[in-house]
Tab-separated table of C-alpha atoms (C1' of nucleotides) in Angstrom:
chain	number	residue	atom	x	y	z
A	735	MET	CA	30.462	169.359	91.680
A	736	LYS	CA	33.546	168.696	89.675
A	737	TYR	CA	31.854	167.071	86.729
A	738	GLN	CA	29.522	169.974	86.045
A	739	GLU	CA	32.403	172.400	86.201
A	740	LEU	CA	34.372	170.152	83.897
A	741	ALA	CA	31.453	169.993	81.471
A	742	TYR	CA	31.347	173.770	81.484
A	743	GLU	CA	35.101	174.008	80.884
A	744	ILE	CA	35.030	171.592	77.987
A	745	LYS	CA	31.993	173.334	76.545
A	746	LYS	CA	33.850	176.637	76.646
A	747	ASP	CA	36.916	175.062	75.061
A	748	ILE	CA	34.851	173.573	72.254
A	749	GLY	CA	33.272	176.957	71.651
A	750	ALA	CA	36.698	178.572	71.609
A	751	GLY	CA	37.885	176.107	68.980
A	752	VAL	CA	40.516	174.511	71.208
A	753	TYR	CA	39.852	171.071	69.728
A	754	HIS	CA	39.305	172.319	66.226
A	755	GLU	CA	42.354	170.521	64.810
A	756	SER	CA	41.301	166.975	65.489
A	757	ASP	CA	37.552	167.485	65.897
A	758	LYS	CA	37.945	165.185	68.857
A	759	LEU	CA	38.240	165.643	72.581
A	760	PRO	CA	41.318	164.280	74.342
A	761	THR	CA	40.877	160.735	75.621
A	762	GLU	CA	39.099	160.137	78.907
A	763	GLU	CA	42.401	159.325	80.508
A	764	LYS	CA	44.019	162.538	79.313
A	765	LEU	CA	41.083	164.657	80.421
A	766	ALA	CA	41.169	163.004	83.834
A	767	GLU	CA	44.872	163.685	84.126
A	768	GLN	CA	44.640	167.218	82.758
A	769	TYR	CA	41.873	168.271	85.128
A	770	LYS	CA	43.081	166.115	88.020
A	771	VAL	CA	39.833	164.249	88.392
A	772	SER	CA	38.778	160.642	88.162
A	773	LYS	CA	37.337	158.901	85.141
A	774	TYR	CA	33.939	159.065	86.821
A	775	CYS	CA	33.906	162.853	86.591
A	776	VAL	CA	35.118	162.869	83.030
A	777	ARG	CA	32.405	160.464	81.961
A	778	ASN	CA	29.715	162.424	83.775
A	779	ALA	CA	30.869	165.621	82.124
A	780	VAL	CA	30.987	164.101	78.659
A	781	ASN	CA	27.554	162.662	79.284
A	782	ILE	CA	26.152	166.117	79.799
A	783	LEU	CA	27.795	167.391	76.642
A	784	THR	CA	26.484	164.394	74.732
A	785	ARG	CA	22.935	165.140	75.831
A	786	LEU	CA	23.380	168.734	74.767
A	787	GLY	CA	24.366	167.457	71.337
A	788	LEU	CA	27.892	168.897	71.491
A	789	VAL	CA	29.843	165.639	71.220
A	790	TYR	CA	29.259	161.978	70.526
A	791	PRO	CA	31.424	159.196	71.863
A	792	VAL	CA	32.392	156.246	69.676
A	793	GLN	CA	33.555	153.220	71.588
A	794	GLY	CA	37.086	152.277	70.690
A	795	SER	CA	37.644	155.435	68.707
A	796	GLY	CA	37.147	158.702	70.565
A	797	MET	CA	34.817	161.506	71.474
A	798	TYR	CA	33.936	163.545	68.440
A	799	ILE	CA	32.783	167.121	68.318
A	800	ARG	CA	29.496	167.495	66.486
A	801	GLU	CA	28.592	169.857	63.744
A	802	GLN	CA	25.801	172.049	64.940
A	803	ARG	CA	22.472	172.268	63.175
A	804	ARG	CA	21.037	174.608	65.698
A	805	GLU	CA	21.164	177.984	64.053
A	806	ASP	CA	18.389	179.963	65.657
A	807	CYS	CA	17.081	176.874	67.397
A	808	LEU	CA	15.726	176.931	70.884
A	809	THR	CA	16.425	173.839	72.886
A	810	LEU	CA	14.211	171.595	74.946
A	811	GLN	CA	17.005	170.338	77.164
A	812	ASP	CA	19.541	173.030	78.106
A	813	THR	CA	16.642	174.978	79.593
A	814	ASN	CA	18.032	177.928	81.473
A	815	GLY	CA	15.214	180.139	80.310
A	816	LEU	CA	14.979	182.120	77.123
A	817	THR	CA	16.897	185.091	78.397
A	818	GLU	CA	19.921	183.019	79.332
A	819	GLU	CA	19.746	180.812	76.279
A	820	LEU	CA	19.623	183.420	73.540
A	821	THR	CA	22.370	185.652	74.846
A	822	GLY	CA	23.332	186.777	71.349
A	823	ASP	CA	19.829	188.041	70.667
A	824	THR	CA	17.723	190.798	72.129
A	825	ILE	CA	14.883	189.286	74.068
A	826	ASN	CA	12.055	191.589	74.953
A	827	THR	CA	9.369	190.572	77.409
A	828	LYS	CA	6.090	192.384	77.696
A	829	VAL	CA	3.883	191.619	80.663
A	830	ILE	CA	0.314	191.549	79.411
A	831	HIS	CA	-1.305	190.492	82.641
A	832	LEU	CA	-0.280	189.849	86.249
A	833	GLU	CA	-2.589	189.020	89.120
A	834	ILE	CA	-2.977	186.743	92.098
A	835	ILE	CA	-5.925	184.373	91.985
A	836	ALA	CA	-7.162	181.588	94.237
A	837	ALA	CA	-6.913	178.147	92.659
A	838	ASP	CA	-10.248	176.649	91.699
A	839	ASP	CA	-10.645	172.868	91.592
A	840	ILE	CA	-9.445	172.478	88.027
A	841	ILE	CA	-6.352	174.646	88.384
A	842	ALA	CA	-5.588	173.122	91.780
A	843	ALA	CA	-5.550	169.681	90.166
A	844	ARG	CA	-3.250	170.946	87.433
A	845	MET	CA	-0.913	172.625	89.933
A	846	LYS	CA	-1.119	169.721	92.380
A	847	CYS	CA	-2.019	172.106	95.181
A	848	ASN	CA	-5.055	172.593	97.397
A	849	PRO	CA	-8.057	174.520	96.097
A	850	GLY	CA	-7.830	178.095	97.314
A	851	THR	CA	-4.045	178.221	97.129
A	852	PRO	CA	-2.933	181.672	95.952
A	853	LEU	CA	-1.415	181.589	92.477
A	854	TYR	CA	0.168	184.167	90.255
A	855	TYR	CA	-1.454	184.189	86.840
A	856	ILE	CA	0.819	185.843	84.319
A	857	ILE	CA	0.575	186.421	80.592
A	858	ARG	CA	3.750	187.457	78.833
A	859	ALA	CA	4.563	188.147	75.194
A	860	ARG	CA	8.167	187.713	74.186
A	861	SER	CA	10.030	188.784	71.111
A	862	ARG	CA	13.461	188.045	69.704
A	863	ASN	CA	15.221	190.861	67.891
A	864	GLY	CA	11.919	192.651	67.566
A	865	ILE	CA	10.077	189.684	66.065
A	866	PRO	CA	7.271	188.123	68.126
A	867	LEU	CA	8.410	184.758	69.425
A	868	SER	CA	5.985	183.447	72.000
A	869	VAL	CA	3.036	184.090	74.269
A	870	GLU	CA	3.073	182.452	77.696
A	871	TYR	CA	0.154	181.769	79.992
A	872	THR	CA	1.636	180.816	83.348
A	873	TYR	CA	0.612	179.952	86.897
A	874	TYR	CA	3.083	180.158	89.776
A	875	ASN	CA	2.341	178.806	93.220
A	876	GLN	CA	2.599	181.850	95.446
A	877	GLU	CA	3.298	179.730	98.526
A	878	ILE	CA	6.560	178.755	96.827
A	879	ILE	CA	7.324	181.929	94.887
A	880	PRO	CA	6.100	184.600	97.299
A	881	VAL	CA	6.725	187.728	95.268
A	882	ILE	CA	6.548	188.410	91.551
A	883	ASP	CA	6.161	192.019	90.499
A	884	GLN	CA	6.028	193.675	87.110
A	885	GLN	CA	9.757	194.218	87.019
A	886	ILE	CA	10.608	190.636	87.883
A	887	ALA	CA	8.131	189.338	85.337
A	888	GLU	CA	9.770	191.466	82.661
A	889	GLY	CA	13.111	189.815	83.291
A	890	SER	CA	14.142	186.212	83.578
A	891	LEU	CA	11.814	184.489	86.009
A	892	PHE	CA	13.993	181.434	85.752
A	893	ARG	CA	17.049	183.320	86.916
A	894	TYR	CA	15.083	185.044	89.653
A	895	ILE	CA	13.799	181.799	91.131
A	896	ARG	CA	17.164	180.163	91.023
A	897	LYS	CA	19.536	182.959	91.991
A	898	GLU	CA	17.455	185.384	94.010
A	899	LEU	CA	15.209	182.917	95.789
A	900	GLY	CA	17.834	180.177	95.864
A	901	LEU	CA	15.332	177.487	94.935
A	902	ASN	CA	16.549	174.302	93.367
A	903	ILE	CA	14.799	173.690	90.074
A	904	SER	CA	15.115	170.060	89.135
A	905	PHE	CA	13.026	169.004	86.163
A	906	ALA	CA	10.119	169.950	83.995
A	907	ASP	CA	7.863	167.884	81.918
A	908	LYS	CA	6.481	169.126	78.714
A	909	ILE	CA	3.778	168.189	76.307
A	910	LEU	CA	4.390	169.357	72.776
A	911	ARG	CA	1.717	169.704	70.157
A	912	SER	CA	0.555	171.934	67.381
A	913	ASP	CA	-2.685	173.851	67.240
A	914	LYS	CA	-4.549	176.688	65.595
A	915	LEU	CA	-4.096	180.093	67.190
A	916	SER	CA	-6.956	181.869	68.864
A	917	GLU	CA	-7.620	185.426	67.775
A	918	GLU	CA	-6.333	186.797	71.057
A	919	THR	CA	-3.027	184.919	70.996
A	920	ALA	CA	-2.555	185.467	67.275
A	921	ALA	CA	-2.792	189.216	67.759
A	922	LEU	CA	0.088	189.105	70.243
A	923	LEU	CA	2.202	187.184	67.722
A	924	ASP	CA	1.345	189.367	64.714
A	925	LEU	CA	-0.350	186.385	63.128
A	926	GLN	CA	-3.863	185.472	62.039
A	927	ALA	CA	-6.387	183.444	63.992
A	928	GLY	CA	-6.216	179.867	62.708
A	929	ASP	CA	-2.498	180.074	61.893
A	930	PRO	CA	-0.410	177.204	63.247
A	931	ALA	CA	1.374	177.383	66.566
A	932	MET	CA	3.813	175.157	68.296
A	933	VAL	CA	2.347	174.674	71.765
A	934	ILE	CA	4.352	173.583	74.785
A	935	GLU	CA	2.595	172.778	78.022
A	936	ASP	CA	5.103	172.832	80.806
A	937	GLU	CA	5.124	171.701	84.437
A	938	ALA	CA	8.218	172.581	86.433
A	939	TYR	CA	9.327	170.977	89.698
A	940	LEU	CA	11.744	171.759	92.490
A	941	SER	CA	14.207	169.113	93.559
A	942	SER	CA	11.828	168.358	96.428
A	943	GLY	CA	9.382	167.091	93.817
A	944	GLN	CA	7.039	170.025	94.411
A	945	MET	CA	5.461	171.643	91.360
A	946	TYR	CA	5.818	175.396	91.401
A	947	ASN	CA	4.813	176.341	87.896
A	948	ALA	CA	2.519	175.282	85.060
A	949	SER	CA	2.387	177.044	81.764
A	950	VAL	CA	1.130	176.914	78.217
A	951	VAL	CA	3.319	178.623	75.655
A	952	TYR	CA	2.391	179.392	72.062
A	953	TYR	CA	5.320	179.856	69.693
A	954	ASN	CA	5.427	181.746	66.416
A	955	TYR	CA	5.550	179.043	63.760
A	956	LYS	CA	7.497	181.281	61.447
A	957	THR	CA	10.462	181.763	63.746
A	958	ALA	CA	10.477	179.175	66.530
A	959	ARG	CA	12.378	175.921	66.046
A	960	PHE	CA	13.500	173.499	68.707
A	961	PHE	CA	16.511	171.275	68.795
A	962	GLU	CA	16.501	167.969	70.615
A	963	LEU	CA	18.921	165.079	70.811
A	964	THR	CA	17.522	161.632	71.461
A	965	GLU	CA	19.725	158.891	72.796
A	966	ILE	CA	18.402	155.570	71.668
A	967	ARG	CA	18.383	152.698	74.046
A	968	ASP	CA	16.859	149.277	73.768
A	969	LEU	CA	15.257	148.369	77.070
A	970	SER	CA	13.464	145.245	75.942
B	488	MET	CA	24.653	145.338	80.615
B	489	LYS	CA	23.328	144.916	84.079
B	490	TYR	CA	22.021	148.418	84.502
B	491	GLN	CA	19.838	148.336	81.395
B	492	GLU	CA	18.382	145.010	82.457
B	493	LEU	CA	17.797	146.391	85.915
B	494	ALA	CA	16.073	149.453	84.457
B	495	TYR	CA	13.828	147.142	82.488
B	496	GLU	CA	13.038	145.043	85.573
B	497	ILE	CA	12.175	148.051	87.686
B	498	LYS	CA	10.104	149.498	84.858
B	499	LYS	CA	8.137	146.266	84.656
B	500	ASP	CA	7.673	146.223	88.427
B	501	ILE	CA	6.412	149.792	88.446
B	502	GLY	CA	3.953	148.929	85.704
B	503	ALA	CA	2.811	145.870	87.645
B	504	GLY	CA	2.128	148.023	90.710
B	505	VAL	CA	4.756	146.338	92.863
B	506	TYR	CA	5.649	149.630	94.529
B	507	HIS	CA	2.130	150.947	94.638
B	508	GLU	CA	1.954	150.955	98.439
B	509	SER	CA	4.666	153.464	99.149
B	510	ASP	CA	4.844	155.167	95.744
B	511	LYS	CA	8.586	154.879	96.249
B	512	LEU	CA	11.280	152.557	95.016
B	513	PRO	CA	13.369	150.684	97.578
B	514	THR	CA	16.530	152.532	98.576
B	515	GLU	CA	19.600	152.333	96.367
B	516	GLU	CA	21.212	150.048	98.899
B	517	LYS	CA	18.257	147.667	98.956
B	518	LEU	CA	18.016	147.557	95.183
B	519	ALA	CA	21.728	146.838	94.969
B	520	GLU	CA	21.376	144.034	97.478
B	521	GLN	CA	18.192	142.662	95.969
B	522	TYR	CA	19.592	142.463	92.451
B	523	LYS	CA	23.128	141.644	93.559
B	524	VAL	CA	24.687	144.571	91.748
B	525	SER	CA	26.717	147.578	92.788
B	526	LYS	CA	25.399	151.022	93.513
B	527	TYR	CA	26.806	152.134	90.164
B	528	CYS	CA	24.359	149.889	88.310
B	529	VAL	CA	21.437	150.943	90.451
B	530	ARG	CA	22.155	154.595	89.835
B	531	ASN	CA	22.541	154.078	86.101
B	532	ALA	CA	19.255	152.195	85.969
B	533	VAL	CA	17.383	154.819	87.976
B	534	ASN	CA	18.886	157.453	85.747
B	535	ILE	CA	17.301	155.882	82.710
B	536	LEU	CA	13.942	155.687	84.432
B	537	THR	CA	14.268	159.295	85.514
B	538	ARG	CA	14.859	160.408	81.953
B	539	LEU	CA	11.833	158.433	80.848
B	540	GLY	CA	9.797	160.351	83.411
B	541	LEU	CA	8.911	157.266	85.465
B	542	VAL	CA	10.548	158.257	88.744
B	543	TYR	CA	12.211	161.237	90.354
B	544	PRO	CA	14.860	161.020	93.032
B	545	VAL	CA	14.847	163.391	96.009
B	546	GLN	CA	18.137	163.624	97.828
B	547	GLY	CA	17.815	162.556	101.422
B	548	SER	CA	14.308	161.246	100.936
B	549	GLY	CA	13.852	158.573	98.295
B	550	MET	CA	13.001	157.743	94.703
B	551	TYR	CA	9.392	158.514	93.986
B	552	ILE	CA	7.208	157.033	91.303
B	553	ARG	CA	5.669	159.681	89.096
B	554	GLU	CA	2.086	160.121	88.104
B	555	GLN	CA	1.852	159.813	84.386
B	556	ARG	CA	0.476	162.547	82.176
B	557	ARG	CA	1.123	160.698	78.998
B	558	GLU	CA	-2.222	159.378	77.944
B	559	ASP	CA	-1.988	159.002	74.189
B	560	CYS	CA	1.309	160.834	74.130
B	561	LEU	CA	4.128	159.880	71.872
B	562	THR	CA	7.555	160.357	73.314
B	563	LEU	CA	10.651	162.047	72.003
B	564	GLN	CA	13.044	160.035	74.138
B	565	ASP	CA	12.077	156.355	74.512
B	566	THR	CA	12.213	156.140	70.732
B	567	ASN	CA	11.882	152.532	69.716
B	568	GLY	CA	9.756	153.428	66.732
B	569	LEU	CA	6.031	153.960	66.606
B	570	THR	CA	5.184	150.301	66.219
B	571	GLU	CA	7.000	149.303	69.383
B	572	GLU	CA	5.906	152.318	71.353
B	573	LEU	CA	2.166	152.161	70.852
B	574	THR	CA	1.714	148.475	71.489
B	575	GLY	CA	-1.796	148.946	72.830
B	576	ASP	CA	-2.911	150.614	69.615
B	577	THR	CA	-3.296	149.426	66.075
B	578	ILE	CA	-0.706	151.094	63.911
B	579	ASN	CA	-1.255	150.932	60.193
B	580	THR	CA	1.451	151.937	57.757
B	581	LYS	CA	0.741	152.628	54.116
B	582	VAL	CA	3.682	152.948	51.764
B	583	ILE	CA	2.903	155.767	49.381
B	584	HIS	CA	6.197	155.773	47.545
B	585	LEU	CA	9.405	153.726	47.515
B	586	GLU	CA	12.300	154.172	45.125
B	587	ILE	CA	16.066	154.323	44.967
B	588	ILE	CA	17.547	157.606	43.849
B	589	ALA	CA	21.063	158.969	43.515
B	590	ALA	CA	21.851	161.752	45.977
B	591	ASP	CA	22.148	165.172	44.381
B	592	ASP	CA	24.347	167.800	45.995
B	593	ILE	CA	21.684	169.114	48.335
B	594	ILE	CA	20.525	165.743	49.602
B	595	ALA	CA	24.111	164.520	49.851
B	596	ALA	CA	24.890	167.448	52.149
B	597	ARG	CA	21.841	166.661	54.247
B	598	MET	CA	22.711	162.962	54.468
B	599	LYS	CA	26.417	163.647	54.947
B	600	CYS	CA	27.270	161.294	52.095
B	601	ASN	CA	28.883	161.701	48.683
B	602	PRO	CA	26.821	162.967	45.756
B	603	GLY	CA	25.631	159.991	43.727
B	604	THR	CA	25.235	157.730	46.752
B	605	PRO	CA	22.176	155.520	46.293
B	606	LEU	CA	19.384	156.395	48.694
B	607	TYR	CA	15.987	154.965	49.387
B	608	TYR	CA	13.327	157.641	49.209
B	609	ILE	CA	10.217	156.520	51.027
B	610	ILE	CA	6.910	158.189	51.773
B	611	ARG	CA	4.724	156.523	54.377
B	612	ALA	CA	1.360	157.442	55.862
B	613	ARG	CA	0.648	156.062	59.313
B	614	SER	CA	-2.548	155.819	61.259
B	615	ARG	CA	-3.378	154.918	64.829
B	616	ASN	CA	-6.603	153.028	65.436
B	617	GLY	CA	-7.795	154.061	62.006
B	618	ILE	CA	-7.097	157.773	62.518
B	619	PRO	CA	-4.382	159.384	60.381
B	620	LEU	CA	-1.388	160.154	62.560
B	621	SER	CA	1.583	161.111	60.420
B	622	VAL	CA	3.152	161.337	57.008
B	623	GLU	CA	6.875	160.614	56.732
B	624	TYR	CA	9.258	161.636	53.989
B	625	THR	CA	12.425	159.645	54.541
B	626	TYR	CA	15.816	159.003	52.989
B	627	TYR	CA	17.880	155.944	53.906
B	628	ASN	CA	21.480	155.506	52.854
B	629	GLN	CA	21.396	152.336	50.774
B	630	GLU	CA	25.090	151.681	51.371
B	631	ILE	CA	24.183	151.169	55.037
B	632	ILE	CA	20.687	149.715	54.698
B	633	PRO	CA	21.075	147.588	51.583
B	634	VAL	CA	17.526	146.290	51.168
B	635	ILE	CA	14.159	147.843	51.921
B	636	ASP	CA	11.183	146.364	50.119
B	637	GLN	CA	7.484	147.140	50.306
B	638	GLN	CA	6.889	144.589	53.042
B	639	ILE	CA	9.710	145.868	55.253
B	640	ALA	CA	8.572	149.465	54.758
B	641	GLU	CA	5.078	148.496	55.876
B	642	GLY	CA	6.400	147.184	59.176
B	643	SER	CA	8.754	148.662	61.721
B	644	LEU	CA	11.847	149.908	59.931
B	645	PHE	CA	13.365	150.649	63.305
B	646	ARG	CA	13.022	147.045	64.407
B	647	TYR	CA	14.267	145.766	61.053
B	648	ILE	CA	17.455	147.810	61.169
B	649	ARG	CA	18.193	146.862	64.713
B	650	LYS	CA	17.166	143.226	64.904
B	651	GLU	CA	17.441	141.932	61.336
B	652	LEU	CA	20.441	143.932	60.205
B	653	GLY	CA	22.019	144.029	63.664
B	654	LEU	CA	23.021	147.658	63.317
B	655	ASN	CA	23.631	149.700	66.403
B	656	ILE	CA	21.445	152.795	66.412
B	657	SER	CA	22.863	155.323	68.808
B	658	PHE	CA	21.227	158.721	68.666
B	659	ALA	CA	19.071	160.989	66.579
B	660	ASP	CA	18.757	164.674	66.502
B	661	LYS	CA	15.521	166.342	65.824
B	662	ILE	CA	14.300	169.767	64.938
B	663	LEU	CA	10.740	170.437	66.002
B	664	ARG	CA	8.583	173.142	64.564
B	665	SER	CA	5.082	173.854	63.426
B	666	ASP	CA	3.969	174.686	59.917
B	667	LYS	CA	1.035	174.863	57.540
B	668	LEU	CA	0.239	171.670	55.670
B	669	SER	CA	0.642	171.452	51.917
B	670	GLU	CA	-2.334	170.169	49.980
B	671	GLU	CA	-0.607	166.892	49.239
B	672	THR	CA	0.328	166.111	52.827
B	673	ALA	CA	-2.992	167.365	54.166
B	674	ALA	CA	-4.852	164.934	51.926
B	675	LEU	CA	-2.938	162.024	53.454
B	676	LEU	CA	-3.901	163.213	56.955
B	677	ASP	CA	-7.582	163.879	56.156
B	678	LEU	CA	-6.958	167.564	56.841
B	679	GLN	CA	-7.109	170.780	54.864
B	680	ALA	CA	-4.214	172.566	53.206
B	681	GLY	CA	-3.112	175.336	55.573
B	682	ASP	CA	-4.065	173.400	58.700
B	683	PRO	CA	-1.348	173.227	61.371
B	684	ALA	CA	1.114	170.376	61.601
B	685	MET	CA	3.713	169.430	64.099
B	686	VAL	CA	6.841	168.869	62.027
B	687	ILE	CA	9.802	166.821	63.182
B	688	GLU	CA	12.963	166.742	61.111
B	689	ASP	CA	15.027	163.815	62.177
B	690	GLU	CA	18.604	162.677	61.554
B	691	ALA	CA	19.524	159.267	62.918
B	692	TYR	CA	23.032	157.948	63.537
B	693	LEU	CA	24.688	154.611	64.141
B	694	SER	CA	27.017	154.233	67.095
B	695	SER	CA	29.862	154.691	64.626
B	696	GLY	CA	28.650	158.254	64.171
B	697	GLN	CA	27.485	157.543	60.625
B	698	MET	CA	24.153	159.031	59.561
B	699	TYR	CA	21.911	156.461	57.950
B	700	ASN	CA	18.582	158.238	57.825
B	701	ALA	CA	17.081	161.693	57.457
B	702	SER	CA	13.392	162.336	57.556
B	703	VAL	CA	10.696	164.952	57.788
B	704	VAL	CA	7.523	163.854	59.523
B	705	TYR	CA	4.246	165.763	59.581
B	706	TYR	CA	1.929	164.917	62.468
B	707	ASN	CA	-1.827	165.311	62.691
B	708	TYR	CA	-2.321	168.260	65.025
B	709	LYS	CA	-5.619	166.856	66.230
B	710	THR	CA	-4.216	163.621	67.583
B	711	ALA	CA	-0.437	163.821	67.993
B	712	ARG	CA	1.034	164.947	71.291
B	713	PHE	CA	4.564	164.442	72.540
B	714	PHE	CA	5.835	163.980	76.039
B	715	GLU	CA	9.268	165.116	77.097
B	716	LEU	CA	11.044	165.357	80.432
B	717	THR	CA	13.704	168.018	80.826
B	718	GLU	CA	16.323	167.719	83.520
B	719	ILE	CA	17.492	171.145	84.508
B	720	ARG	CA	21.112	171.768	85.140
B	721	ASP	CA	23.005	174.934	85.711
B	722	LEU	CA	26.265	174.824	83.796
B	723	SER	CA	27.320	178.388	84.390
C	1186	DT	C1'	20.762	161.623	114.682
C	1187	DA	C1'	19.789	158.218	111.276
C	1188	DG	C1'	18.410	157.436	106.582
C	1189	DT	C1'	18.991	158.219	101.781
C	1190	DG	C1'	20.492	160.098	97.501
C	1191	DG	C1'	24.812	162.575	95.258
C	1192	DT	C1'	29.765	162.933	94.383
C	1193	DC	C1'	34.221	161.066	93.952
C	1194	DT	C1'	38.230	157.848	93.828
C	1195	DA	C1'	41.111	153.859	92.303
C	1196	DG	C1'	41.283	150.086	89.859
C	1197	DA	C1'	39.745	145.802	87.121
C	1198	DC	C1'	38.033	144.120	83.057
C	1199	DC	C1'	35.184	144.157	78.626
C	1200	DA	C1'	33.977	145.648	73.713
C	1201	DC	C1'	35.000	147.827	69.823
C	1202	DA	C1'	38.032	150.507	66.351
C	1203	DA	C1'	42.097	151.404	64.082
C	1204	DA	C1'	46.647	150.491	62.764
D	148	DT	C1'	48.004	144.473	69.075
D	149	DT	C1'	47.106	148.816	71.039
D	150	DG	C1'	44.160	152.572	72.035
D	151	DT	C1'	39.871	154.108	73.624
D	152	DG	C1'	35.270	154.179	75.339
D	153	DG	C1'	31.839	151.173	78.301
D	154	DT	C1'	30.693	148.407	82.374
D	155	DC	C1'	31.312	147.144	87.035
D	156	DT	C1'	32.963	146.825	91.892
D	157	DA	C1'	34.009	148.363	96.694
D	158	DG	C1'	34.297	151.850	99.541
D	159	DA	C1'	34.738	156.804	101.363
D	160	DC	C1'	32.542	160.914	102.192
D	161	DC	C1'	29.118	164.783	101.340
D	162	DA	C1'	24.328	166.987	101.257
D	163	DC	C1'	19.900	166.899	102.222
D	164	DT	C1'	15.514	164.960	104.587
D	165	DA	C1'	13.091	163.278	108.167
D	166	DT	C1'	12.403	162.390	112.985
DNA sequence: TAGTGGTCTAGACCACAAA
DNA sequence: TTGTGGTCTAGACCACTAT
């Protein structure tokens, strides 16, 4: 896929300060010429970068590089898993719990699988640079992800599923809310019961449309911040 | 723009249950034929619907209509303002404070304007069906939005800026976090100081790239939930 | 093997910004 | 008026699914 590679190239170049002078990307035409691709690919690539908040295009003027506000921010879009995302930081993952259970009716409904389906139930506590960041309560469909052991769970499950198993992760939907921490979860975050938490409930799907994973993640309100760019579009 | 209109049409049709039988959209080719547009427009339209979480495409198979999990959820993407979004609910907006101030150095940096620029500073408390939903602390650049009075602030500012002023809102970036409520904000939400809040810091831009608005919004943790679909893409 | 979504090209024309 | 991004078309070919 040329346009994804191009997006990656441009992203690297922006990071390396190649366009620092003008704070603009070259024109679509120049990029197309430079990388020997069509305008279609250029626009697709820029689109990706726009959604990541790296550039914004202004019709008639150019494609401007954005100032970043994301110091320390996690991101809801560019989701390659924590381990991949925070490469500058030390991410530590502690596996609190790991077992295979059979889905009861409620969990089966949540996981969109049949009751009795074997599921991994995993609890992990993660820290960034030694500071507690999040506690994850996760189910994985074992019919899709056959093997998860302690060692795999301590690493990047995202990477494992994608690279080792070769599965094609396509999209996830999330529900975001805030809530009071339970005593149990608070203890894992070095916080008090009743303290606030950012809560993200996540359902992840393969490109076949099959759900393989549902999770609830509690984030440390003192350290976790999320960045998100919203493109605004008037459909009515 | 044909593709936006097409997206709107398909969205309406999905809502009306037109595709209920198969739970799938017609093929790209059929949609193109049916609406007398090219494949480009069809794909752009479906893309929008995908990002809104309404459908998901499976290569080689079809475009499937998604079950919704969004009961009562607000959304981070489809942002046409609360008033437009929750049309089934009664949204009440109370203007707590409205004045014009001159930007000091700190606010000027935040708003990316010159110190001394006149800004509206507005505090609004919003409720849904009588239940407190959010408290917004907002700055508007008065050089861009010349007039905001009590009546306008009580309605949909989003709609006003777009329809009445004819300005082209393009994107917003948001930082999401959770925090403890101050006494003042808690009182406006019928909650206690120290209770959790979902906090969204928002910066909104015109299509010219100019920032016109910065806000911090505190949401009632008991009633506010946000839906978000993440498309996953491997750039490396 | 046929059907369907995904990528890519070349080229026309429109809309908006800047000089 | 020129430059630049946005929309649109027609058509080729690839990748994956279903049968």
